[in-house]
mmCIF file of C-alpha atoms in Angstrom:
data_model
loop_
_atom_site.group_PDB
_atom_site.id
_atom_site.type_symbol
_atom_site.label_atom_id
_atom_site.label_comp_id
_atom_site.label_asym_id
_atom_site.label_seq_id
_atom_site.Cartn_x
_atom_site.Cartn_y
_atom_site.Cartn_z
ATOM 1 C CA MET C 1 -0.074 0.020 -0.171
ATOM 2 C CA THR C 2 1.346 3.467 -0.892
ATOM 3 C CA ASN C 3 2.001 6.117 1.501
ATOM 4 C CA LEU C 4 -0.896 8.304 -0.229
ATOM 5 C CA LYS C 5 -3.219 5.334 0.371
ATOM 6 C CA LYS C 6 -2.228 4.822 4.115
ATOM 7 C CA TYR C 7 -2.786 8.441 4.659
ATOM 8 C CA ASN C 8 -6.188 8.219 2.868
ATOM 9 C CA VAL C 9 -7.124 5.374 5.236
ATOM 10 C CA PHE C 10 -5.988 7.709 8.376
ATOM 11 C CA ILE C 11 -8.046 10.897 6.712
ATOM 12 C CA THR C 12 -11.345 8.408 6.522
ATOM 13 C CA MET C 13 -10.873 7.046 9.879
ATOM 14 C CA THR C 14 -10.294 10.193 11.971
ATOM 15 C CA THR C 15 -12.937 12.583 9.790
ATOM 16 C CA PHE C 16 -15.454 9.751 10.798
ATOM 17 C CA THR C 17 -14.474 10.022 14.618
ATOM 18 C CA LYS C 18 -14.223 13.622 14.677
ATOM 19 C CA LEU C 19 -17.709 14.166 13.051
ATOM 20 C CA MET C 20 -19.524 11.675 15.314
ATOM 21 C CA ILE C 21 -19.523 14.644 17.744
ATOM 22 C CA GLU C 22 -17.615 17.735 16.460
ATOM 23 C CA VAL C 23 -20.749 18.924 14.489
ATOM 24 C CA PHE C 24 -23.219 18.910 17.110
ATOM 25 C CA ILE C 25 -20.910 21.052 19.562
ATOM 26 C CA PRO C 26 -22.644 24.497 18.971
ATOM 27 C CA LEU C 27 -26.018 22.715 19.269
ATOM 28 C CA LEU C 28 -25.109 20.717 22.509
ATOM 29 C CA LEU C 29 -23.859 24.111 23.995
ATOM 30 C CA PHE C 30 -27.189 25.859 23.227
ATOM 31 C CA ASN C 31 -29.212 22.974 24.771
ATOM 32 C CA ILE C 32 -27.398 23.368 27.845
ATOM 33 C CA GLY C 33 -28.370 26.827 28.007
ATOM 34 C CA PHE C 34 -25.300 28.756 26.502
ATOM 35 C CA LYS C 35 -26.273 32.111 24.464
ATOM 36 C CA LEU C 36 -24.800 32.607 20.908
ATOM 37 C CA ASN C 37 -22.236 35.259 22.998
ATOM 38 C CA GLU C 38 -20.907 32.435 25.359
ATOM 39 C CA ILE C 39 -20.912 30.054 22.122
ATOM 40 C CA LEU C 40 -18.598 32.743 20.430
ATOM 41 C CA TYR C 41 -16.596 33.207 23.493
ATOM 42 C CA PHE C 42 -16.028 29.255 23.664
ATOM 43 C CA TYR C 43 -14.667 29.422 20.103
ATOM 44 C CA LEU C 44 -12.559 32.507 21.101
ATOM 45 C CA ILE C 45 -10.901 30.868 23.507
ATOM 46 C CA GLN C 46 -10.423 27.851 21.590
ATOM 47 C CA PHE C 47 -8.610 29.605 18.767
ATOM 48 C CA ILE C 48 -6.687 31.616 21.419
ATOM 49 C CA THR C 49 -5.525 28.359 22.764
ATOM 50 C CA ILE C 50 -4.534 27.046 19.343
ATOM 51 C CA PHE C 51 -2.563 30.115 18.420
ATOM 52 C CA LEU C 52 -0.646 30.172 21.684
ATOM 53 C CA THR C 53 0.124 26.238 21.528
ATOM 54 C CA ASN C 54 0.965 25.796 17.742
ATOM 55 C CA ILE C 55 4.418 26.747 18.119
ATOM 56 C CA PRO C 56 5.367 24.573 21.065
ATOM 57 C CA ILE C 57 3.321 21.595 19.770
ATOM 58 C CA THR C 58 5.139 21.729 16.436
ATOM 59 C CA LYS C 59 8.457 21.653 18.550
ATOM 60 C CA ILE C 60 7.166 18.639 20.275
ATOM 61 C CA GLY C 61 6.162 16.841 17.281
ATOM 62 C CA GLN C 62 9.827 17.614 15.993
ATOM 63 C CA LYS C 63 11.252 15.977 18.871
ATOM 64 C CA ILE C 64 9.126 12.979 19.644
ATOM 65 C CA THR C 65 7.936 12.568 15.974
ATOM 66 C CA PHE C 66 4.490 13.624 14.548
ATOM 67 C CA LYS C 67 3.444 10.219 14.649
ATOM 68 C CA LYS C 68 3.327 10.183 18.540
ATOM 69 C CA LEU C 69 1.971 13.468 18.435
ATOM 70 C CA MET C 70 -1.319 12.068 16.681
ATOM 71 C CA ILE C 71 -1.541 9.593 19.817
ATOM 72 C CA ILE C 72 -1.619 12.497 21.888
ATOM 73 C CA SER C 73 -4.186 14.001 19.840
ATOM 74 C CA SER C 74 -6.401 11.108 20.172
ATOM 75 C CA ILE C 75 -5.994 11.097 23.770
ATOM 76 C CA ILE C 76 -6.918 14.740 24.370
ATOM 77 C CA PHE C 77 -9.447 14.346 21.740
ATOM 78 C CA SER C 78 -11.442 11.537 23.823
ATOM 79 C CA LEU C 79 -10.723 13.542 27.202
ATOM 80 C CA THR C 80 -12.625 16.493 25.677
ATOM 81 C CA TYR C 81 -15.593 14.791 24.727
ATOM 82 C CA PHE C 82 -15.754 12.917 27.625
ATOM 83 C CA TYR C 83 -15.704 16.372 29.694
ATOM 84 C CA ILE C 84 -18.907 17.229 28.158
ATOM 85 C CA ASN C 85 -20.826 14.698 30.048
ATOM 86 C CA TYR C 86 -20.186 16.834 33.075
ATOM 87 C CA LEU C 87 -20.818 20.130 31.194
ATOM 88 C CA THR C 88 -23.376 22.643 32.868
ATOM 89 C CA HIS C 89 -24.011 26.302 32.036
ATOM 90 C CA ASN C 90 -20.983 27.486 33.960
ATOM 91 C CA THR C 91 -18.163 29.820 32.593
ATOM 92 C CA ILE C 92 -15.273 27.792 34.275
ATOM 93 C CA LYS C 93 -16.437 24.612 32.817
ATOM 94 C CA LEU C 94 -16.860 26.325 29.280
ATOM 95 C CA ILE C 95 -13.481 27.708 29.350
ATOM 96 C CA ILE C 96 -12.021 24.334 30.090
ATOM 97 C CA LEU C 97 -13.780 22.782 27.394
ATOM 98 C CA SER C 98 -12.710 25.422 25.007
ATOM 99 C CA ILE C 99 -8.738 24.971 25.951
ATOM 100 C CA LEU C 100 -9.116 21.016 25.926
ATOM 101 C CA ASN C 101 -10.757 21.537 22.393
ATOM 102 C CA GLY C 102 -7.955 23.753 21.363
ATOM 103 C CA LEU C 103 -5.335 21.380 22.328
ATOM 104 C CA TYR C 104 -6.928 18.649 20.512
ATOM 105 C CA LEU C 105 -7.348 20.596 17.136
ATOM 106 C CA SER C 106 -3.656 22.020 17.339
ATOM 107 C CA THR C 107 -2.190 18.605 17.590
ATOM 108 C CA TYR C 108 -4.464 17.192 15.048
ATOM 109 C CA TRP C 109 -4.307 19.592 12.227
ATOM 110 C CA ILE C 110 -0.439 20.342 12.806
ATOM 111 C CA GLY C 111 0.138 16.533 12.348
ATOM 112 C CA ARG C 112 -2.613 15.816 9.527
ATOM 113 C CA HIS C 113 -0.780 18.875 7.497
ATOM 114 C CA ILE C 114 2.677 17.762 8.262
ATOM 115 C CA TYR C 115 1.997 14.091 6.617
ATOM 116 C CA GLY C 116 -0.422 15.479 3.834
ATOM 117 C CA ILE C 117 2.016 17.979 2.599
ATOM 118 C CA SER C 118 5.091 15.717 3.093
ATOM 119 C CA ILE C 119 3.781 13.077 0.621
ATOM 120 C CA ILE C 120 2.036 15.006 -1.678
ATOM 121 C CA LYS C 121 3.535 14.863 -5.250
ATOM 122 C CA GLU C 122 4.264 18.640 -6.513
ATOM 123 C CA LYS C 123 3.096 17.716 -10.221
ATOM 124 C CA LYS C 124 -0.038 16.008 -8.772
ATOM 125 C CA THR C 125 -1.222 18.492 -6.059
ATOM 126 C CA THR C 126 -4.747 18.946 -7.551
ATOM 127 C CA ASP C 127 -5.226 14.952 -7.883
ATOM 128 C CA ASN C 128 -3.571 14.116 -4.187
ATOM 129 C CA VAL C 129 -5.747 17.082 -2.396
ATOM 130 C CA SER C 130 -8.997 16.107 -4.376
ATOM 131 C CA THR C 131 -8.120 12.410 -2.853
ATOM 132 C CA TYR C 132 -7.731 13.727 0.465
ATOM 133 C CA MET C 133 -10.977 15.435 0.108
ATOM 134 C CA ILE C 134 -13.038 12.445 -1.207
ATOM 135 C CA PHE C 135 -11.684 10.318 1.643
ATOM 136 C CA GLY C 136 -12.666 12.973 4.290
ATOM 137 C CA ILE C 137 -16.302 12.896 2.827
ATOM 138 C CA ILE C 138 -16.198 9.184 2.808
ATOM 139 C CA GLY C 139 -15.832 9.288 6.596
ATOM 140 C CA SER C 140 -18.045 12.025 7.195
ATOM 141 C CA LEU C 141 -21.000 10.503 5.371
ATOM 142 C CA PRO C 142 -22.276 8.103 8.262
ATOM 143 C CA ALA C 143 -20.287 9.905 11.168
ATOM 144 C CA SER C 144 -22.851 12.437 12.388
ATOM 145 C CA TYR C 145 -25.928 10.251 12.077
ATOM 146 C CA ILE C 146 -24.155 7.436 14.056
ATOM 147 C CA GLY C 147 -22.744 10.058 16.481
ATOM 148 C CA ALA C 148 -26.313 11.442 17.120
ATOM 149 C CA PHE C 149 -27.869 7.740 17.375
ATOM 150 C CA ILE C 150 -25.308 6.850 20.135
ATOM 151 C CA LEU C 151 -25.465 10.254 21.943
ATOM 152 C CA GLU C 152 -29.227 10.072 22.005
ATOM 153 C CA LYS C 153 -29.379 6.282 22.854
ATOM 154 C CA TYR C 154 -26.570 5.753 25.014
ATOM 155 C CA GLY C 155 -24.968 9.254 26.009
ATOM 156 C CA TYR C 156 -21.820 11.021 26.212
ATOM 157 C CA ILE C 157 -19.691 8.341 28.203
ATOM 158 C CA VAL C 158 -20.384 5.500 25.598
ATOM 159 C CA LEU C 159 -19.556 7.892 22.612
ATOM 160 C CA SER C 160 -16.558 9.164 24.346
ATOM 161 C CA ILE C 161 -15.220 5.518 24.667
ATOM 162 C CA THR C 162 -16.442 4.786 21.249
ATOM 163 C CA ILE C 163 -14.500 8.035 20.024
ATOM 164 C CA LEU C 164 -11.228 6.828 22.025
ATOM 165 C CA ILE C 165 -10.858 3.290 20.661
ATOM 166 C CA LEU C 166 -11.598 4.323 16.852
ATOM 167 C CA SER C 167 -9.390 7.480 17.152
ATOM 168 C CA ILE C 168 -6.494 5.423 18.676
ATOM 169 C CA ILE C 169 -6.976 2.598 15.680
ATOM 170 C CA SER C 170 -7.047 5.490 13.212
ATOM 171 C CA ILE C 171 -3.498 6.504 13.708
ATOM 172 C CA PHE C 172 -2.126 3.011 12.974
ATOM 173 C CA PRO C 173 -1.848 3.431 9.009
ATOM 174 C CA LEU C 174 0.516 6.777 9.841
ATOM 175 C CA PHE C 175 2.852 4.252 11.634
ATOM 176 C CA LYS C 176 3.630 2.920 8.266
ATOM 177 C CA ILE C 177 4.359 5.931 6.400
ATOM 178 C CA LYS C 178 7.794 7.235 6.295
ATOM 179 C CA ILE C 179 8.258 10.846 6.117
ATOM 180 C CA SER C 180 11.339 13.348 6.721
ATOM 181 C CA GLU C 181 11.733 13.923 10.666
ATOM 182 C CA ARG C 182 14.331 16.507 10.293
ATOM 183 C CA LYS C 183 14.220 18.940 12.738
ATOM 184 C CA ASN C 184 14.358 21.915 10.634
ATOM 185 C CA LYS C 185 14.423 25.162 12.533
ATOM 186 C CA ILE C 186 11.105 26.979 12.433
ATOM 187 C CA ASN C 187 11.536 30.108 10.097
ATOM 188 C CA LEU C 188 8.208 32.030 10.224
ATOM 189 C CA LYS C 189 9.841 35.558 9.617
ATOM 190 C CA GLU C 190 10.896 34.654 5.962
ATOM 191 C CA ILE C 191 7.203 33.448 5.124
ATOM 192 C CA ILE C 192 5.469 36.659 6.870
ATOM 193 C CA ALA C 193 7.692 38.937 4.812
ATOM 194 C CA THR C 194 7.443 37.156 1.415
ATOM 195 C CA PHE C 195 3.721 35.785 1.633
ATOM 196 C CA PRO C 196 1.461 37.636 -0.771
ATOM 197 C CA LYS C 197 -0.677 40.266 0.655
ATOM 198 C CA GLN C 198 -3.545 39.298 -1.938
ATOM 199 C CA ASN C 199 -3.208 35.927 -0.073
ATOM 200 C CA TYR C 200 -3.508 37.527 3.420
ATOM 201 C CA LEU C 201 -6.603 39.322 2.541
ATOM 202 C CA PHE C 202 -8.140 36.224 0.817
ATOM 203 C CA LEU C 203 -7.552 33.982 3.905
ATOM 204 C CA LEU C 204 -8.989 36.527 6.188
ATOM 205 C CA PHE C 205 -12.209 36.849 4.393
ATOM 206 C CA ASP C 206 -12.441 32.978 3.977
ATOM 207 C CA GLN C 207 -12.357 32.671 7.730
ATOM 208 C CA LEU C 208 -15.402 34.528 7.897
ATOM 209 C CA LYS C 209 -16.761 31.848 5.639
ATOM 210 C CA PHE C 210 -15.355 29.159 7.809
ATOM 211 C CA LEU C 211 -17.215 30.467 10.848
ATOM 212 C CA THR C 212 -20.245 30.810 9.080
ATOM 213 C CA ILE C 213 -19.989 26.891 8.020
ATOM 214 C CA LEU C 214 -19.351 26.065 11.623
ATOM 215 C CA LEU C 215 -22.431 27.947 12.999
ATOM 216 C CA PHE C 216 -24.872 27.258 10.265
ATOM 217 C CA PRO C 217 -26.031 23.927 11.734
ATOM 218 C CA LEU C 218 -27.063 26.093 14.876
ATOM 219 C CA TYR C 219 -29.282 28.079 12.679
ATOM 220 C CA ILE C 220 -31.001 25.244 11.004
ATOM 221 C CA TYR C 221 -31.423 23.572 14.583
ATOM 222 C CA ILE C 222 -32.951 26.617 15.999
ATOM 223 C CA ASN C 223 -35.127 27.872 12.981
ATOM 224 C CA ILE C 224 -35.851 24.785 10.482
ATOM 225 C CA LYS C 225 -35.857 21.420 12.685
ATOM 226 C CA ASN C 226 -34.881 21.030 16.422
ATOM 227 C CA GLU C 227 -33.622 17.280 15.856
ATOM 228 C CA LEU C 228 -29.669 16.321 16.027
ATOM 229 C CA LYS C 229 -30.395 13.529 13.577
ATOM 230 C CA TYR C 230 -31.964 16.203 10.863
ATOM 231 C CA ILE C 231 -28.637 17.824 11.042
ATOM 232 C CA ALA C 232 -26.916 14.667 10.718
ATOM 233 C CA ILE C 233 -28.724 14.126 7.461
ATOM 234 C CA THR C 234 -27.735 17.594 6.081
ATOM 235 C CA ASN C 235 -24.305 16.632 6.369
ATOM 236 C CA ILE C 236 -24.840 13.298 4.765
ATOM 237 C CA ILE C 237 -26.237 15.058 1.748
ATOM 238 C CA ILE C 238 -23.528 17.620 1.460
ATOM 239 C CA GLY C 239 -21.135 14.458 1.223
ATOM 240 C CA LEU C 240 -23.064 12.429 -1.453
ATOM 241 C CA SER C 241 -23.504 15.528 -3.421
ATOM 242 C CA SER C 242 -19.811 16.457 -3.584
ATOM 243 C CA ILE C 243 -17.913 13.117 -4.166
ATOM 244 C CA LEU C 244 -18.463 12.819 -7.798
ATOM 245 C CA TYR C 245 -18.328 16.752 -8.617
ATOM 246 C CA ILE C 246 -14.831 16.449 -6.878
ATOM 247 C CA LEU C 247 -13.335 14.046 -9.179
ATOM 248 C CA TYR C 248 -14.728 15.892 -12.137
ATOM 249 C CA LEU C 249 -13.762 19.125 -10.911
ATOM 250 C CA ALA C 250 -10.055 18.036 -10.186
ATOM 251 C CA LYS C 251 -9.610 16.543 -13.692
ATOM 252 C CA LYS C 252 -10.944 19.569 -15.262
ATOM 253 C CA MET C 253 -8.778 21.770 -13.269
ATOM 254 C CA ASP C 254 -5.604 19.988 -14.216
ATOM 255 C CA LYS C 255 -6.721 19.737 -18.060
ATOM 256 C CA ASN C 256 -7.550 23.354 -18.342
ATOM 257 C CA LYS C 257 -5.034 24.781 -15.597
ATOM 258 C CA LYS C 258 -7.657 26.768 -13.946
ATOM 259 C CA ASP C 259 -8.827 26.322 -10.412
ATOM 260 C CA TYR C 260 -12.612 27.509 -10.821
ATOM 261 C CA LEU C 261 -12.475 29.369 -7.539
ATOM 262 C CA LYS C 262 -14.672 32.356 -8.478
ATOM 263 C CA PRO C 263 -17.408 30.431 -10.122
ATOM 264 C CA MET C 264 -17.537 27.972 -6.872
ATOM 265 C CA LEU C 265 -17.302 31.240 -4.678
ATOM 266 C CA MET C 266 -20.393 32.459 -6.331
ATOM 267 C CA ILE C 267 -22.334 29.303 -6.515
ATOM 268 C CA MET C 268 -21.842 28.949 -2.716
ATOM 269 C CA LEU C 269 -22.711 32.552 -2.024
ATOM 270 C CA ILE C 270 -26.252 31.827 -3.813
ATOM 271 C CA THR C 271 -27.023 28.626 -1.969
ATOM 272 C CA LEU C 272 -26.287 30.261 1.512
ATOM 273 C CA LEU C 273 -28.406 33.341 0.514
ATOM 274 C CA ILE C 274 -31.334 30.786 -0.114
ATOM 275 C CA LYS C 275 -30.738 29.095 2.734
ATOM 276 C CA LEU C 276 -31.050 32.177 4.940
ATOM 277 C CA ASN C 277 -34.458 32.745 3.657
ATOM 278 C CA ILE C 278 -36.247 29.667 3.628
ATOM 279 C CA LYS C 279 -38.183 27.755 6.402
ATOM 280 C CA SER C 280 -38.954 24.434 4.871
ATOM 281 C CA SER C 281 -37.110 21.297 5.949
ATOM 282 C CA THR C 282 -37.556 19.675 2.744
ATOM 283 C CA LEU C 283 -36.411 22.680 0.602
ATOM 284 C CA MET C 284 -33.466 23.055 2.840
ATOM 285 C CA LEU C 285 -32.353 19.464 1.999
ATOM 286 C CA ILE C 286 -32.832 20.190 -1.549
ATOM 287 C CA ILE C 287 -30.532 23.593 -1.181
ATOM 288 C CA ILE C 288 -27.816 21.793 0.918
ATOM 289 C CA PHE C 289 -27.579 18.986 -1.827
ATOM 290 C CA ILE C 290 -26.339 22.032 -4.403
ATOM 291 C CA GLU C 291 -24.488 23.502 -1.796
ATOM 292 C CA GLY C 292 -22.585 20.478 -1.158
ATOM 293 C CA ILE C 293 -21.478 20.777 -4.798
ATOM 294 C CA SER C 294 -19.692 24.292 -4.390
ATOM 295 C CA LYS C 295 -18.727 23.728 -0.592
ATOM 296 C CA THR C 296 -16.527 20.683 -0.885
ATOM 297 C CA ALA C 297 -15.132 21.791 -4.330
ATOM 298 C CA LEU C 298 -14.298 25.109 -2.952
ATOM 299 C CA ASP C 299 -12.675 23.723 0.161
ATOM 300 C CA THR C 300 -10.693 21.270 -2.434
ATOM 301 C CA ILE C 301 -9.585 24.310 -4.492
ATOM 302 C CA ILE C 302 -8.685 26.513 -1.378
ATOM 303 C CA LEU C 303 -6.576 23.465 -0.031
ATOM 304 C CA ARG C 304 -5.003 22.721 -3.364
ATOM 305 C CA ASN C 305 -4.091 26.615 -3.752
ATOM 306 C CA THR C 306 -2.569 26.840 -0.097
ATOM 307 C CA TYR C 307 -0.787 23.607 -0.686
ATOM 308 C CA SER C 308 0.699 24.555 -3.768
ATOM 309 C CA TYR C 309 2.392 27.544 -2.139
ATOM 310 C CA LYS C 310 4.444 25.247 0.101
ATOM 311 C CA ALA C 311 6.836 24.457 -2.825
ATOM 312 C CA ASN C 312 8.645 27.897 -1.638
ATOM 313 C CA TYR C 313 9.014 27.145 1.846
ATOM 314 C CA ASP C 314 10.033 24.385 4.293
ATOM 315 C CA ASN C 315 7.053 22.037 4.774
ATOM 316 C CA ILE C 316 6.718 22.492 8.599
ATOM 317 C CA SER C 317 7.351 26.181 8.876
ATOM 318 C CA TYR C 318 4.862 26.633 6.185
ATOM 319 C CA ILE C 319 1.967 24.700 7.910
ATOM 320 C CA LEU C 320 2.484 26.266 10.909
ATOM 321 C CA PHE C 321 2.548 29.683 9.406
ATOM 322 C CA ILE C 322 -0.833 28.803 7.504
ATOM 323 C CA GLU C 323 -2.347 27.508 10.974
ATOM 324 C CA GLN C 324 -0.955 30.427 13.007
ATOM 325 C CA LEU C 325 -2.693 32.734 10.113
ATOM 326 C CA TYR C 326 -5.929 30.962 10.349
ATOM 327 C CA SER C 327 -6.262 31.137 14.086
ATOM 328 C CA LEU C 328 -5.134 34.879 14.345
ATOM 329 C CA PHE C 329 -7.868 35.827 11.703
ATOM 330 C CA ARG C 330 -10.674 33.661 13.498
ATOM 331 C CA ILE C 331 -9.476 35.483 16.974
ATOM 332 C CA ILE C 332 -9.936 38.967 15.283
ATOM 333 C CA ILE C 333 -12.961 38.387 14.039
ATOM 334 C CA LEU C 334 -14.719 36.943 17.070
ATOM 335 C CA ILE C 335 -13.623 39.531 19.179
ATOM 336 C CA ILE C 336 -15.169 42.099 16.552
ATOM 337 C CA TYR C 337 -18.228 39.917 16.649
ATOM 338 C CA LEU C 338 -18.352 39.912 20.437
ATOM 339 C CA LEU C 339 -17.646 43.645 20.575
ATOM 340 C CA ILE C 340 -20.649 44.693 18.486
ATOM 341 C CA GLY C 341 -22.992 42.145 19.927
ATOM 342 C CA ILE C 342 -23.784 40.481 16.609
ATOM 343 C CA ASN C 343 -26.849 38.154 16.211
ATOM 344 C CA LEU C 344 -26.601 34.650 14.537
ATOM 345 C CA LYS C 345 -28.545 35.612 11.196
ATOM 346 C CA THR C 346 -26.160 38.772 10.704
ATOM 347 C CA LEU C 347 -23.154 36.751 11.473
ATOM 348 C CA LEU C 348 -24.234 34.351 8.834
ATOM 349 C CA TYR C 349 -24.856 37.251 6.232
ATOM 350 C CA ILE C 350 -21.554 38.882 6.776
ATOM 351 C CA GLY C 351 -19.712 35.532 6.083
ATOM 352 C CA THR C 352 -21.877 34.934 3.072
ATOM 353 C CA PHE C 353 -20.958 38.093 1.550
ATOM 354 C CA SER C 354 -17.490 37.488 2.324
ATOM 355 C CA LEU C 355 -17.641 35.164 -0.394
ATOM 356 C CA LEU C 356 -18.486 37.758 -2.990
ATOM 357 C CA ILE C 357 -15.208 39.959 -1.650
ATOM 358 C CA ASN C 358 -12.910 36.892 -2.469
ATOM 359 C CA THR C 359 -14.000 36.622 -5.966
ATOM 360 C CA ILE C 360 -12.569 40.119 -6.261
ATOM 361 C CA ILE C 361 -9.516 39.508 -4.452
ATOM 362 C CA GLY C 362 -8.655 35.916 -5.422
ATOM 363 C CA PHE C 363 -5.642 33.620 -4.682
ATOM 364 C CA LYS C 364 -2.154 34.063 -5.871
ATOM 365 C CA GLN C 365 -0.446 30.527 -6.180
ATOM 366 C CA GLY C 366 2.760 29.036 -5.755
ATOM 367 C CA LYS C 367 5.450 27.307 -8.175
ATOM 368 C CA SER C 368 3.076 24.365 -8.376
ATOM 369 C CA GLY C 369 -0.039 26.325 -8.728
ATOM 370 C CA TYR C 370 -1.875 27.416 -11.820
ATOM 371 C CA LYS C 371 -0.914 30.924 -13.315
ATOM 372 C CA THR C 372 -4.598 32.338 -12.707
ATOM 373 C CA ASN C 373 -7.713 32.049 -10.540
ATOM 374 C CA CYS C 374 -10.901 31.604 -12.927
#
């Protein structure tokens, strides 16, 4: 089995494990009694934790190897969702959960991206990234529904034990992958100075989109259908509508040497606007099916473009830079949202129209990228 296939098995299993619970977090917090501003504080503390721990965690990964770092990630992941069983409407407990989740996400994404970017073949960036996305979707299809079933029937403790076992098993394929474990000195100054200003702007507005996607299930839960299984079904529909299209898009991108970023941004903009203005649960599922095409295709394009720029820098330094940038932008946005006292629908509208701004900005690609955005 090739390194790419082993990595894809890892992605499938970890995505399945993550989405058994992760998609329901804002809903669970809402059901416990936390209001929107408290949920935003939860995410703010989470991203501050990620920002503060990314560098030391990367150094730990370099010292003990990133394989062992992923084991630590699995343990923190299980502890985080075991802790939810004891969560009440209490600020201190919410902060503890935020920190735990931030530590898990930092260890997971640093390790995952280091492996992904290390085994990628420069001339097959689009093909490799689209494969990563497809295997992630395969893992996501049954995950949220099974998670909702276990959660409603057996509770948090059984779900946490299940997550612990599956998350540890999911790491096994990584132990068979050989990547460079060179302890290169982390150099962020060069990347910060030379990374295109255009890309800084694009990624800033892309984090508005990220927070919109993150909180849209809460909007649907409150305004359309108050059922965890319905939210799980929306995730399944998004996955089903996107797999074949990703395969089609990847081939078309490589054939025409275009990334189709702008058309996908516009399609997603339209679908999100429609989602914000309908009340029918059936119509919502139809729109979500269409959204799945643009959302996952857009995720593939942005990941592909981001990975394409890695040819300019050391892998570990570049991944750390991107993760720090994401966290910093999310922190800034959340602070602004909290200061102005935003409501959920307005937040979603702002994130939706950020897609329009990014069609104007575009993303400058690196040595292995296409020449232009389309």
